[in-house]
């Protein structure tokens, strides 16, 4: 993930972005659902406190009779 510069806001959900090293040259217009906030390096982000639970029924465990 590389941080980008927001140049303009187009409507309530679209943004025009540019690279940090070339802020005068627009890369394109993107919907807000395609953008995520920059949080730094991945190693700096702590792991989640509660593990993610899987939905649905648990898997069956086949027991072989001997």
PDB file of N, CA and C in Angstrom, residues 1-40:
ATOM      1  N   UNK A   1       0.834  -1.172   0.000  1.00  0.00           N
ATOM      2  CA  UNK A   1       0.000   0.000   0.000  1.00  0.00           C
ATOM      3  C   UNK A   1       0.884   1.243   0.000  1.00  0.00           C
ATOM      4  N   UNK A   2       0.641   2.089  -0.939  1.00  0.00           N
ATOM      5  CA  UNK A   2       1.406   3.330  -1.066  1.00  0.00           C
ATOM      6  C   UNK A   2       0.460   4.492  -0.804  1.00  0.00           C
ATOM      7  N   UNK A   3       0.883   5.469  -0.023  1.00  0.00           N
ATOM      8  CA  UNK A   3      -0.008   6.606   0.205  1.00  0.00           C
ATOM      9  C   UNK A   3      -0.120   7.484  -1.042  1.00  0.00           C
ATOM     10  N   UNK A   4      -1.299   7.964  -1.290  1.00  0.00           N
ATOM     11  CA  UNK A   4      -1.569   8.844  -2.423  1.00  0.00           C
ATOM     12  C   UNK A   4      -2.075  10.181  -1.897  1.00  0.00           C
ATOM     13  N   UNK A   5      -2.032  11.185  -2.748  1.00  0.00           N
ATOM     14  CA  UNK A   5      -2.516  12.517  -2.406  1.00  0.00           C
ATOM     15  C   UNK A   5      -3.882  12.691  -3.049  1.00  0.00           C
ATOM     16  N   UNK A   6      -4.857  13.154  -2.278  1.00  0.00           N
ATOM     17  CA  UNK A   6      -6.183  13.431  -2.830  1.00  0.00           C
ATOM     18  C   UNK A   6      -6.160  14.842  -3.385  1.00  0.00           C
ATOM     19  N   UNK A   7      -6.419  14.953  -4.689  1.00  0.00           N
ATOM     20  CA  UNK A   7      -6.409  16.251  -5.344  1.00  0.00           C
ATOM     21  C   UNK A   7      -7.751  16.957  -5.241  1.00  0.00           C
ATOM     22  N   UNK A   8      -8.817  16.235  -5.572  1.00  0.00           N
ATOM     23  CA  UNK A   8     -10.156  16.812  -5.592  1.00  0.00           C
ATOM     24  C   UNK A   8     -11.184  15.778  -5.185  1.00  0.00           C
ATOM     25  N   UNK A   9     -12.284  16.271  -4.730  1.00  0.00           N
ATOM     26  CA  UNK A   9     -13.428  15.413  -4.435  1.00  0.00           C
ATOM     27  C   UNK A   9     -14.463  15.630  -5.526  1.00  0.00           C
ATOM     28  N   UNK A  10     -14.883  14.544  -6.177  1.00  0.00           N
ATOM     29  CA  UNK A  10     -15.908  14.599  -7.224  1.00  0.00           C
ATOM     30  C   UNK A  10     -17.183  14.003  -6.653  1.00  0.00           C
ATOM     31  N   UNK A  11     -18.067  14.816  -6.188  1.00  0.00           N
ATOM     32  CA  UNK A  11     -19.300  14.314  -5.601  1.00  0.00           C
ATOM     33  C   UNK A  11     -19.046  13.785  -4.205  1.00  0.00           C
ATOM     34  N   UNK A  12     -20.025  13.131  -3.612  1.00  0.00           N
ATOM     35  CA  UNK A  12     -19.876  12.675  -2.236  1.00  0.00           C
ATOM     36  C   UNK A  12     -19.017  11.426  -2.058  1.00  0.00           C
ATOM     37  N   UNK A  13     -18.763  10.659  -3.144  1.00  0.00           N
ATOM     38  CA  UNK A  13     -18.062   9.387  -2.973  1.00  0.00           C
ATOM     39  C   UNK A  13     -16.890   9.153  -3.911  1.00  0.00           C
ATOM     40  N   UNK A  14     -16.531  10.104  -4.747  1.00  0.00           N
ATOM     41  CA  UNK A  14     -15.439   9.908  -5.708  1.00  0.00           C
ATOM     42  C   UNK A  14     -14.320  10.915  -5.452  1.00  0.00           C
ATOM     43  N   UNK A  15     -13.076  10.421  -5.603  1.00  0.00           N
ATOM     44  CA  UNK A  15     -11.907  11.259  -5.343  1.00  0.00           C
ATOM     45  C   UNK A  15     -10.902  11.122  -6.475  1.00  0.00           C
ATOM     46  N   UNK A  16     -10.277  12.238  -6.834  1.00  0.00           N
ATOM     47  CA  UNK A  16      -9.197  12.233  -7.816  1.00  0.00           C
ATOM     48  C   UNK A  16      -7.888  12.191  -7.030  1.00  0.00           C
ATOM     49  N   UNK A  17      -7.030  11.202  -7.342  1.00  0.00           N
ATOM     50  CA  UNK A  17      -5.801  11.015  -6.571  1.00  0.00           C
ATOM     51  C   UNK A  17      -4.569  11.169  -7.449  1.00  0.00           C
ATOM     52  N   UNK A  18      -3.426  11.407  -6.780  1.00  0.00           N
ATOM     53  CA  UNK A  18      -2.137  11.526  -7.455  1.00  0.00           C
ATOM     54  C   UNK A  18      -1.087  10.842  -6.589  1.00  0.00           C
ATOM     55  N   UNK A  19       0.035  10.473  -7.201  1.00  0.00           N
ATOM     56  CA  UNK A  19       1.142   9.869  -6.465  1.00  0.00           C
ATOM     57  C   UNK A  19       1.838  10.948  -5.634  1.00  0.00           C
ATOM     58  N   UNK A  20       2.477  10.535  -4.532  1.00  0.00           N
ATOM     59  CA  UNK A  20       3.156  11.500  -3.671  1.00  0.00           C
ATOM     60  C   UNK A  20       4.322  12.175  -4.375  1.00  0.00           C
ATOM     61  N   UNK A  21       5.044  11.444  -5.216  1.00  0.00           N
ATOM     62  CA  UNK A  21       6.207  12.023  -5.872  1.00  0.00           C
ATOM     63  C   UNK A  21       5.836  12.917  -7.057  1.00  0.00           C
ATOM     64  N   UNK A  22       4.607  12.803  -7.592  1.00  0.00           N
ATOM     65  CA  UNK A  22       4.131  13.655  -8.689  1.00  0.00           C
ATOM     66  C   UNK A  22       2.730  14.162  -8.367  1.00  0.00           C
ATOM     67  N   UNK A  23       2.597  15.059  -7.410  1.00  0.00           N
ATOM     68  CA  UNK A  23       1.255  15.496  -6.997  1.00  0.00           C
ATOM     69  C   UNK A  23       0.505  16.315  -8.040  1.00  0.00           C
ATOM     70  N   UNK A  24       1.202  16.834  -9.057  1.00  0.00           N
ATOM     71  CA  UNK A  24       0.507  17.628 -10.077  1.00  0.00           C
ATOM     72  C   UNK A  24      -0.111  16.762 -11.174  1.00  0.00           C
ATOM     73  N   UNK A  25       0.257  15.483 -11.240  1.00  0.00           N
ATOM     74  CA  UNK A  25      -0.243  14.585 -12.290  1.00  0.00           C
ATOM     75  C   UNK A  25      -1.262  13.621 -11.685  1.00  0.00           C
ATOM     76  N   UNK A  26      -2.504  13.744 -12.108  1.00  0.00           N
ATOM     77  CA  UNK A  26      -3.582  12.905 -11.581  1.00  0.00           C
ATOM     78  C   UNK A  26      -3.466  11.483 -12.104  1.00  0.00           C
ATOM     79  N   UNK A  27      -3.714  10.512 -11.225  1.00  0.00           N
ATOM     80  CA  UNK A  27      -3.711   9.104 -11.622  1.00  0.00           C
ATOM     81  C   UNK A  27      -5.089   8.651 -12.091  1.00  0.00           C
ATOM     82  N   UNK A  28      -6.125   9.290 -11.584  1.00  0.00           N
ATOM     83  CA  UNK A  28      -7.476   8.919 -11.965  1.00  0.00           C
ATOM     84  C   UNK A  28      -8.466   9.259 -10.871  1.00  0.00           C
ATOM     85  N   UNK A  29      -9.724   8.967 -11.136  1.00  0.00           N
ATOM     86  CA  UNK A  29     -10.803   9.198 -10.180  1.00  0.00           C
ATOM     87  C   UNK A  29     -11.270   7.845  -9.674  1.00  0.00           C
ATOM     88  N   UNK A  30     -11.379   7.712  -8.356  1.00  0.00           N
ATOM     89  CA  UNK A  30     -11.722   6.433  -7.741  1.00  0.00           C
ATOM     90  C   UNK A  30     -12.865   6.610  -6.755  1.00  0.00           C
ATOM     91  N   UNK A  31     -13.708   5.586  -6.670  1.00  0.00           N
ATOM     92  CA  UNK A  31     -14.805   5.567  -5.708  1.00  0.00           C
ATOM     93  C   UNK A  31     -14.239   5.336  -4.314  1.00  0.00           C
ATOM     94  N   UNK A  32     -14.897   5.858  -3.312  1.00  0.00           N
ATOM     95  CA  UNK A  32     -14.395   5.744  -1.937  1.00  0.00           C
ATOM     96  C   UNK A  32     -14.318   4.292  -1.468  1.00  0.00           C
ATOM     97  N   UNK A  33     -15.097   3.385  -2.054  1.00  0.00           N
ATOM     98  CA  UNK A  33     -15.028   1.977  -1.663  1.00  0.00           C
ATOM     99  C   UNK A  33     -13.728   1.327  -2.136  1.00  0.00           C
ATOM    100  N   UNK A  34     -13.052   1.921  -3.116  1.00  0.00           N
ATOM    101  CA  UNK A  34     -11.786   1.387  -3.619  1.00  0.00           C
ATOM    102  C   UNK A  34     -10.585   1.936  -2.849  1.00  0.00           C
ATOM    103  N   UNK A  35     -10.802   2.904  -1.979  1.00  0.00           N
ATOM    104  CA  UNK A  35      -9.714   3.550  -1.247  1.00  0.00           C
ATOM    105  C   UNK A  35      -9.735   3.130   0.214  1.00  0.00           C
ATOM    106  N   UNK A  36      -8.546   2.968   0.788  1.00  0.00           N
ATOM    107  CA  UNK A  36      -8.425   2.654   2.212  1.00  0.00           C
ATOM    108  C   UNK A  36      -7.450   3.636   2.849  1.00  0.00           C
ATOM    109  N   UNK A  37      -7.629   3.953   4.118  1.00  0.00           N
ATOM    110  CA  UNK A  37      -6.697   4.876   4.765  1.00  0.00           C
ATOM    111  C   UNK A  37      -5.312   4.253   4.897  1.00  0.00           C
ATOM    112  N   UNK A  38      -4.291   5.061   4.732  1.00  0.00           N
ATOM    113  CA  UNK A  38      -2.914   4.586   4.875  1.00  0.00           C
ATOM    114  C   UNK A  38      -2.586   4.497   6.353  1.00  0.00           C
ATOM    115  N   UNK A  39      -2.084   3.344   6.786  1.00  0.00           N
ATOM    116  CA  UNK A  39      -1.790   3.125   8.202  1.00  0.00           C
ATOM    117  C   UNK A  39      -0.314   2.854   8.467  1.00  0.00           C
ATOM    118  N   UNK A  40       0.543   3.067   7.513  1.00  0.00           N
ATOM    119  CA  UNK A  40       1.967   2.813   7.712  1.00  0.00           C
ATOM    120  C   UNK A  40       2.321   1.389   7.317  1.00  0.00           C
TER     121      UNK A  40
END
